[in-house]
Amino acid sequence: MSRFDIAIVGAGMAGASLAAAIGKRARVVMIEGEAHPGYHATGRSAAFWSEIYGGPGVQPLTTASGPFLRDPAAEYGGESFLVPRGELWIARRGDCAPLDTLGRAFADSDVAMERCDPARFVPGISDGWDEGLYVPSCTDIDVARLHQAFLKVARRTGAQLRCDSALVAANREIGCWRLILADGEAVEADMLVDAAGAWADPVARMAGVAPVGVQPYRRTVIQLRVDPPAPDTLPLVQDARGQFYFKPEPGGRLWLSPHDETPMDAGDAAPDEIDVALAIDRLNQVVDWRVEAVERKWAGLRSFAPDRLPVYGFAPDCDNFFWFAGQGGFGIQTASAAAWIGAALLLNAPLPDPVSAIDVARYSPARFRD
């Protein structure tokens, strides 16, 4: 039976980044139920980095991740994972309240924002969409390359990856965990890390640990061919009332979401035709572009804790079970900061400089204790 210091359940962006951050300081195994890691949430991301996405409680993690994503170390390839995009929040004429709320929420941060006329950025915008808030720091993220970079660094520093090996039993024995995998293998580990995304609570229950209430929600995205083609210079456009967002893709295509959040059990999410139609209807109310074709449609799961902040830390009821979950739709843009925090807490080490000023206690699972 193989023995490890740390077993990480899940090899998506969360598990891979954490394994890379731990590096040679511990013997790590990543346990992945799918044939390829990153199949569910990581592989279905809308792929942007926005300092204000996720709210003020998430912004420090996003901002701290920025320097690494812009200028990664040589072992991560040395080439930026970010491409400039910009972010525009829009609202109807006279509906300034949500934009004012956004501005106040980040007034104490260093995030640059400016009020603007949306027509400056969105050609063909419909009459009445006159209120805008522009955030220039927003970028696209090369999600696939980032995920592969974390996996490569993790493997290079000794971590093992077990795919097609879903966790089927987690038995806590004296001083360690005995984990039974779907392929029939068993491994032992001193610490068990729950980086299972939508499956975070089921993994905890399997291990006899009290769940924290991580709920998966379905998010739909469609790729459209539009006329005129979406300009390459178009920013990420978000409705201030949370009804849609869209961004350009190569070839004049458009990625569009109705910003849906449908609670569901963990599983392989698929788009609902009602949500696809709703997204197109909302787009038609914003711009005068003609939708020529729906070229692709997909859905992914975004998993949130009850307060919509991530959960990092040892379980209050089990001192060798570590939560690394609840990272919602911001798990990719915060991955490096989250991994540095998670590795430091797991190894009882000081927080590294990029995250040393962050109050990590606010992300502790202990906040959910009755």
Coordinates of C-alpha atoms in Angstrom, one line a residue:
M1 CA 0.0 0.0 0.0
S2 CA 1.4 3.4 -1.0
R3 CA 1.9 5.9 1.8
F4 CA 1.8 9.7 1.5
D5 CA 2.0 12.7 3.8
I6 CA -1.0 14.4 2.0
A7 CA -3.8 13.0 -0.2
I8 CA -5.6 15.7 -2.2
V9 CA -9.1 14.7 -3.4
G10 CA -9.5 16.5 -6.8
A11 CA -7.0 17.5 -9.4
G12 CA -8.8 20.4 -10.9
M13 CA -7.4 23.9 -10.5
A14 CA -7.7 23.8 -6.7
G15 CA -6.0 20.5 -6.2
A16 CA -3.3 21.0 -8.8
S17 CA -2.3 24.5 -7.6
L18 CA -2.2 23.3 -4.0
A19 CA 0.0 20.3 -4.9
A20 CA 2.4 22.6 -6.8
A21 CA 2.6 25.0 -3.9
I22 CA 3.4 22.2 -1.5
G23 CA 6.2 21.0 -3.8
K24 CA 8.9 18.9 -2.2
R25 CA 7.9 19.7 1.3
A26 CA 5.6 16.7 1.6
R27 CA 4.8 13.5 -0.3
V28 CA 1.5 14.2 -2.1
V29 CA -1.0 12.2 -4.1
M30 CA -3.8 13.8 -6.1
I31 CA -6.9 11.5 -6.3
E32 CA -9.0 12.3 -9.4
G33 CA -12.2 10.5 -10.3
E34 CA -12.2 11.5 -14.0
A35 CA -10.0 10.2 -16.8
H36 CA -8.5 13.7 -17.2
P37 CA -8.2 16.3 -14.4
G38 CA -10.2 19.6 -14.7
Y39 CA -13.2 18.1 -16.5
H40 CA -16.0 19.7 -14.5
A41 CA -15.4 23.2 -13.3
T42 CA -11.9 24.1 -14.4
G43 CA -12.5 23.0 -18.0
R44 CA -15.7 25.0 -18.3
S45 CA -14.6 28.3 -16.9
A46 CA -15.5 31.6 -18.6
A47 CA -11.8 32.4 -18.3
F48 CA -11.4 35.9 -16.9
W49 CA -9.6 37.5 -14.1
S50 CA -11.5 40.3 -12.5
E51 CA -10.5 42.0 -9.2
I52 CA -14.0 42.8 -8.2
Y53 CA -15.6 39.5 -9.2
G54 CA -16.7 37.6 -6.1
G55 CA -16.9 40.7 -3.9
P56 CA -14.7 42.4 -1.4
G57 CA -14.0 39.2 0.5
V58 CA -12.5 37.6 -2.6
Q59 CA -10.7 40.6 -4.0
P60 CA -7.5 40.3 -1.8
L61 CA -7.0 36.8 -3.1
T62 CA -7.5 37.8 -6.7
T63 CA -5.2 40.8 -6.4
A64 CA -2.5 38.8 -4.7
S65 CA -2.7 36.2 -7.5
G66 CA -2.2 38.9 -10.2
P67 CA 1.6 39.3 -10.2
F68 CA 2.1 35.5 -10.5
L69 CA -0.4 35.2 -13.3
R70 CA 1.2 38.1 -15.2
D71 CA 4.8 37.1 -14.7
P72 CA 5.1 33.5 -13.6
A73 CA 8.4 31.9 -12.6
A74 CA 10.4 29.9 -15.1
E75 CA 9.2 26.6 -13.7
Y76 CA 5.6 27.6 -14.7
G77 CA 6.7 28.5 -18.2
G78 CA 7.6 32.1 -17.7
E79 CA 4.9 33.4 -20.0
S80 CA 2.0 35.4 -18.8
F81 CA -1.3 33.6 -18.3
L82 CA -3.2 36.9 -18.7
V83 CA -4.3 38.9 -21.8
P84 CA -5.6 42.4 -21.3
R85 CA -9.4 42.7 -21.7
G86 CA -11.1 45.3 -19.4
E87 CA -14.4 44.9 -17.7
L88 CA -17.6 47.0 -18.2
W89 CA -20.5 46.9 -15.9
I90 CA -23.7 48.4 -17.5
A91 CA -27.1 49.5 -16.2
R92 CA -30.1 51.1 -17.7
R93 CA -30.7 54.8 -17.8
G94 CA -31.2 56.2 -14.3
D95 CA -30.5 52.8 -12.6
C96 CA -27.2 53.9 -10.9
A97 CA -27.8 52.1 -7.6
P98 CA -26.0 48.8 -8.4
L99 CA -23.0 50.7 -9.9
D100 CA -22.8 53.0 -6.9
T101 CA -22.9 49.9 -4.7
L102 CA -20.0 48.3 -6.6
G103 CA -18.0 51.5 -6.3
R104 CA -18.6 51.8 -2.5
A105 CA -17.7 48.1 -2.0
F106 CA -14.2 48.6 -3.3
A107 CA -13.6 52.2 -2.3
D108 CA -10.9 51.1 0.2
S109 CA -9.1 48.9 -2.3
D110 CA -6.6 49.9 -5.0
V111 CA -8.8 48.6 -7.8
A112 CA -9.1 51.3 -10.4
M113 CA -12.7 52.1 -11.6
E114 CA -14.3 54.9 -13.7
R115 CA -17.9 55.8 -14.5
C116 CA -18.4 55.9 -18.3
D117 CA -20.8 55.8 -21.2
P118 CA -21.1 52.2 -22.3
A119 CA -21.4 53.3 -25.9
R120 CA -17.7 54.1 -25.7
F121 CA -16.9 50.4 -25.5
V122 CA -19.9 48.6 -27.0
P123 CA -20.8 49.4 -30.6
G124 CA -24.4 48.9 -31.3
I125 CA -25.5 49.1 -27.7
S126 CA -29.3 49.7 -27.4
D127 CA -30.7 53.1 -26.4
G128 CA -31.3 53.3 -22.7
W129 CA -28.1 51.4 -21.5
D130 CA -26.5 54.7 -20.5
E131 CA -24.8 53.8 -17.2
G132 CA -21.4 52.2 -17.0
L133 CA -18.5 51.4 -14.7
Y134 CA -15.2 50.4 -16.3
V135 CA -12.5 48.3 -14.6
P136 CA -9.4 48.4 -16.7
S137 CA -7.5 45.7 -14.8
C138 CA -9.7 42.8 -16.0
T139 CA -8.0 40.2 -18.2
D140 CA -8.6 36.9 -19.9
I141 CA -6.9 33.9 -18.4
D142 CA -5.4 31.0 -20.4
V143 CA -7.1 28.5 -18.1
A144 CA -5.9 25.3 -19.8
R145 CA -2.3 26.4 -19.8
L146 CA -2.4 27.5 -16.2
H147 CA -3.9 24.2 -15.0
Q148 CA -1.3 22.2 -17.0
A149 CA 1.5 24.3 -15.5
F150 CA 0.3 23.6 -12.0
L151 CA 0.1 19.9 -12.8
K152 CA 3.6 19.8 -14.3
V153 CA 5.2 21.6 -11.4
A154 CA 3.4 19.3 -9.0
R155 CA 4.6 16.1 -10.8
R156 CA 8.1 17.5 -11.2
T157 CA 8.3 18.0 -7.4
G158 CA 7.2 14.5 -6.7
A159 CA 3.4 14.6 -6.5
Q160 CA 1.6 11.6 -7.9
L161 CA -1.6 11.8 -9.9
R162 CA -4.2 9.0 -9.9
C163 CA -6.9 9.5 -12.5
D164 CA -10.0 7.3 -13.0
S165 CA -9.6 6.7 -9.2
A166 CA -12.6 8.2 -7.5
L167 CA -12.5 8.0 -3.7
V168 CA -15.0 5.4 -2.5
A169 CA -14.1 5.1 1.2
A170 CA -12.1 7.2 3.6
N171 CA -11.4 5.5 6.9
R172 CA -9.6 7.4 9.7
E173 CA -7.2 5.1 11.6
I174 CA -4.7 6.0 14.3
G175 CA -2.6 8.8 12.9
C176 CA -3.6 8.5 9.3
W177 CA -6.3 7.9 6.6
R178 CA -6.8 4.7 4.7
L179 CA -8.4 5.6 1.4
I180 CA -10.1 3.2 -1.0
L181 CA -10.2 4.1 -4.6
A182 CA -12.6 3.1 -7.4
D183 CA -9.8 1.2 -9.2
G184 CA -9.4 -1.1 -6.2
E185 CA -6.2 0.4 -4.8
A186 CA -5.8 1.7 -1.3
V187 CA -3.5 4.5 -0.2
E188 CA -2.6 5.8 3.2
A189 CA -2.0 9.5 4.1
D190 CA -1.4 11.5 7.2
M191 CA -3.7 14.3 6.0
L192 CA -6.7 14.3 3.7
V193 CA -7.4 17.5 1.7
D194 CA -10.9 18.0 0.3
A195 CA -10.4 19.9 -3.0
A196 CA -13.3 18.1 -4.6
G197 CA -15.3 21.2 -5.8
A198 CA -18.9 20.3 -6.2
W199 CA -18.2 17.0 -4.3
A200 CA -16.7 18.7 -1.3
D201 CA -19.5 18.0 1.2
P202 CA -20.0 14.4 0.0
V203 CA -16.3 13.7 0.5
A204 CA -16.5 15.2 4.0
R205 CA -19.5 12.9 4.8
M206 CA -17.6 9.9 3.5
A207 CA -14.8 10.8 5.9
G208 CA -17.1 11.2 8.8
V209 CA -16.5 15.0 8.9
A210 CA -19.3 17.5 9.3
P211 CA -20.1 19.2 6.0
V212 CA -19.9 23.0 5.8
G213 CA -22.8 23.4 3.3
V214 CA -20.9 23.7 0.0
Q215 CA -23.7 23.9 -2.7
P216 CA -23.1 23.4 -6.4
Y217 CA -24.9 25.7 -8.9
R218 CA -25.2 25.3 -12.6
R219 CA -23.9 28.1 -14.8
T220 CA -24.6 28.1 -18.6
V221 CA -22.4 29.6 -21.3
I222 CA -23.0 29.6 -25.0
Q223 CA -20.8 30.5 -28.0
L224 CA -22.5 32.6 -30.6
R225 CA -21.7 33.8 -34.2
V226 CA -23.1 37.3 -34.4
D227 CA -23.4 39.9 -37.1
P228 CA -21.5 42.2 -37.0
P229 CA -18.8 40.1 -35.5
A230 CA -17.9 40.9 -31.9
P231 CA -14.9 43.2 -31.9
D232 CA -11.7 41.9 -30.4
T233 CA -11.5 45.1 -28.3
L234 CA -14.8 44.4 -26.6
P235 CA -14.4 44.2 -22.8
L236 CA -16.1 41.7 -20.6
V237 CA -19.6 43.2 -20.3
Q238 CA -21.5 42.5 -17.1
D239 CA -25.0 43.5 -16.3
A240 CA -25.0 45.4 -13.0
R241 CA -28.2 43.6 -12.0
G242 CA -26.6 40.2 -12.6
Q243 CA -28.8 39.1 -15.6
F244 CA -26.0 38.4 -18.1
Y245 CA -22.4 38.8 -19.1
F246 CA -20.6 38.4 -22.5
K247 CA -17.1 38.6 -23.8
P248 CA -15.5 38.3 -27.3
E249 CA -13.7 35.2 -28.5
P250 CA -11.4 34.7 -31.6
G251 CA -13.1 35.0 -35.0
G252 CA -15.7 37.5 -33.9
R253 CA -17.5 35.0 -31.7
L254 CA -19.2 35.8 -28.5
W255 CA -19.4 33.9 -25.2
L256 CA -22.6 34.7 -23.4
S257 CA -24.1 33.6 -20.1
P258 CA -27.5 34.4 -18.5
H259 CA -25.7 34.5 -15.2
D260 CA -27.8 31.6 -14.0
E261 CA -27.3 29.9 -10.7
T262 CA -29.4 26.7 -10.5
P263 CA -28.8 24.6 -7.4
M264 CA -28.1 21.0 -8.2
D265 CA -26.4 17.9 -6.9
A266 CA -22.8 17.3 -7.9
G267 CA -22.6 15.7 -11.3
D268 CA -21.9 16.3 -15.0
A269 CA -23.8 19.6 -15.7
A270 CA -25.6 20.1 -19.0
P271 CA -27.2 23.3 -20.3
D272 CA -30.9 23.8 -20.1
E273 CA -32.5 25.1 -23.4
I274 CA -34.6 27.6 -21.4
D275 CA -31.4 29.2 -20.1
V276 CA -29.9 29.3 -23.6
A277 CA -33.0 31.0 -24.9
L278 CA -33.1 33.4 -22.0
A279 CA -29.4 34.4 -22.5
I280 CA -30.1 35.2 -26.2
D281 CA -33.2 37.2 -25.3
R282 CA -31.3 39.3 -22.8
L283 CA -28.5 39.9 -25.3
N284 CA -31.1 41.1 -27.9
Q285 CA -32.2 43.7 -25.4
V286 CA -28.7 45.1 -25.0
V287 CA -27.2 45.3 -28.5
D288 CA -28.5 45.4 -32.1
W289 CA -26.3 42.5 -33.3
R290 CA -28.0 39.6 -35.1
V291 CA -27.4 36.1 -33.7
E292 CA -26.6 33.9 -36.7
A293 CA -25.9 30.7 -34.9
V294 CA -25.4 29.0 -31.5
E295 CA -22.2 27.2 -32.2
R296 CA -21.6 25.7 -28.7
K297 CA -23.3 25.5 -25.4
W298 CA -22.2 24.0 -22.1
A299 CA -22.7 24.3 -18.4
G300 CA -20.4 24.0 -15.4
L301 CA -20.8 23.8 -11.6
R302 CA -19.8 26.7 -9.4
S303 CA -19.7 25.6 -5.7
F304 CA -20.2 28.1 -2.9
A305 CA -20.2 27.9 0.9
P306 CA -23.2 29.6 2.6
D307 CA -21.4 33.0 2.9
R308 CA -19.9 32.7 -0.6
L309 CA -16.4 32.9 0.6
P310 CA -13.9 30.1 0.1
V311 CA -13.1 27.5 2.8
Y312 CA -9.5 26.9 3.7
G313 CA -8.3 25.2 6.8
F314 CA -8.5 22.1 9.1
A315 CA -12.0 20.9 10.0
P316 CA -12.9 21.8 13.6
D317 CA -14.1 18.2 14.2
C318 CA -11.1 16.5 12.6
D319 CA -7.5 17.7 12.9
N320 CA -6.2 15.9 9.8
F321 CA -9.0 16.7 7.4
F322 CA -8.3 19.9 5.5
W323 CA -11.0 22.0 3.6
F324 CA -9.9 23.6 0.3
A325 CA -13.3 24.2 -1.3
G326 CA -16.1 26.6 -1.9
Q327 CA -14.2 28.6 -4.5
G328 CA -17.3 29.3 -6.7
G329 CA -16.7 31.0 -9.9
F330 CA -13.5 32.7 -8.7
G331 CA -11.4 29.6 -8.0
I332 CA -9.2 30.1 -11.1
Q333 CA -8.5 33.8 -10.7
T334 CA -7.5 33.2 -7.1
A335 CA -5.8 29.9 -7.5
S336 CA -2.2 30.9 -6.8
A337 CA -3.0 32.9 -3.7
A338 CA -5.3 30.2 -2.4
A339 CA -2.6 27.6 -3.0
W340 CA 0.0 29.6 -1.1
I341 CA -2.4 30.0 1.8
G342 CA -3.5 26.3 1.8
A343 CA 0.1 25.1 1.7
A344 CA 1.1 27.3 4.6
L345 CA -1.8 26.2 6.7
L346 CA -1.3 22.5 5.9
L347 CA 2.4 22.6 6.7
N348 CA 2.2 25.0 9.6
A349 CA 4.5 27.4 7.8
P350 CA 4.5 31.2 7.6
L351 CA 2.4 32.8 4.9
P352 CA 4.5 33.8 1.9
D353 CA 4.9 37.5 1.1
P354 CA 2.2 37.8 -1.6
V355 CA -0.5 36.7 0.9
S356 CA 1.1 37.7 4.2
A357 CA -1.3 40.6 4.7
I358 CA -4.4 38.6 4.0
D359 CA -6.6 37.8 7.0
V360 CA -6.9 34.0 6.4
A361 CA -9.1 33.5 9.5
R362 CA -12.1 34.8 7.5
Y363 CA -11.8 31.7 5.3
S364 CA -11.6 29.1 8.1
P365 CA -14.2 26.3 8.3
A366 CA -14.5 27.1 12.0
R367 CA -16.8 30.0 11.0
F368 CA -19.6 27.5 10.3
R369 CA -19.6 25.9 13.8
D370 CA -22.9 26.3 15.7

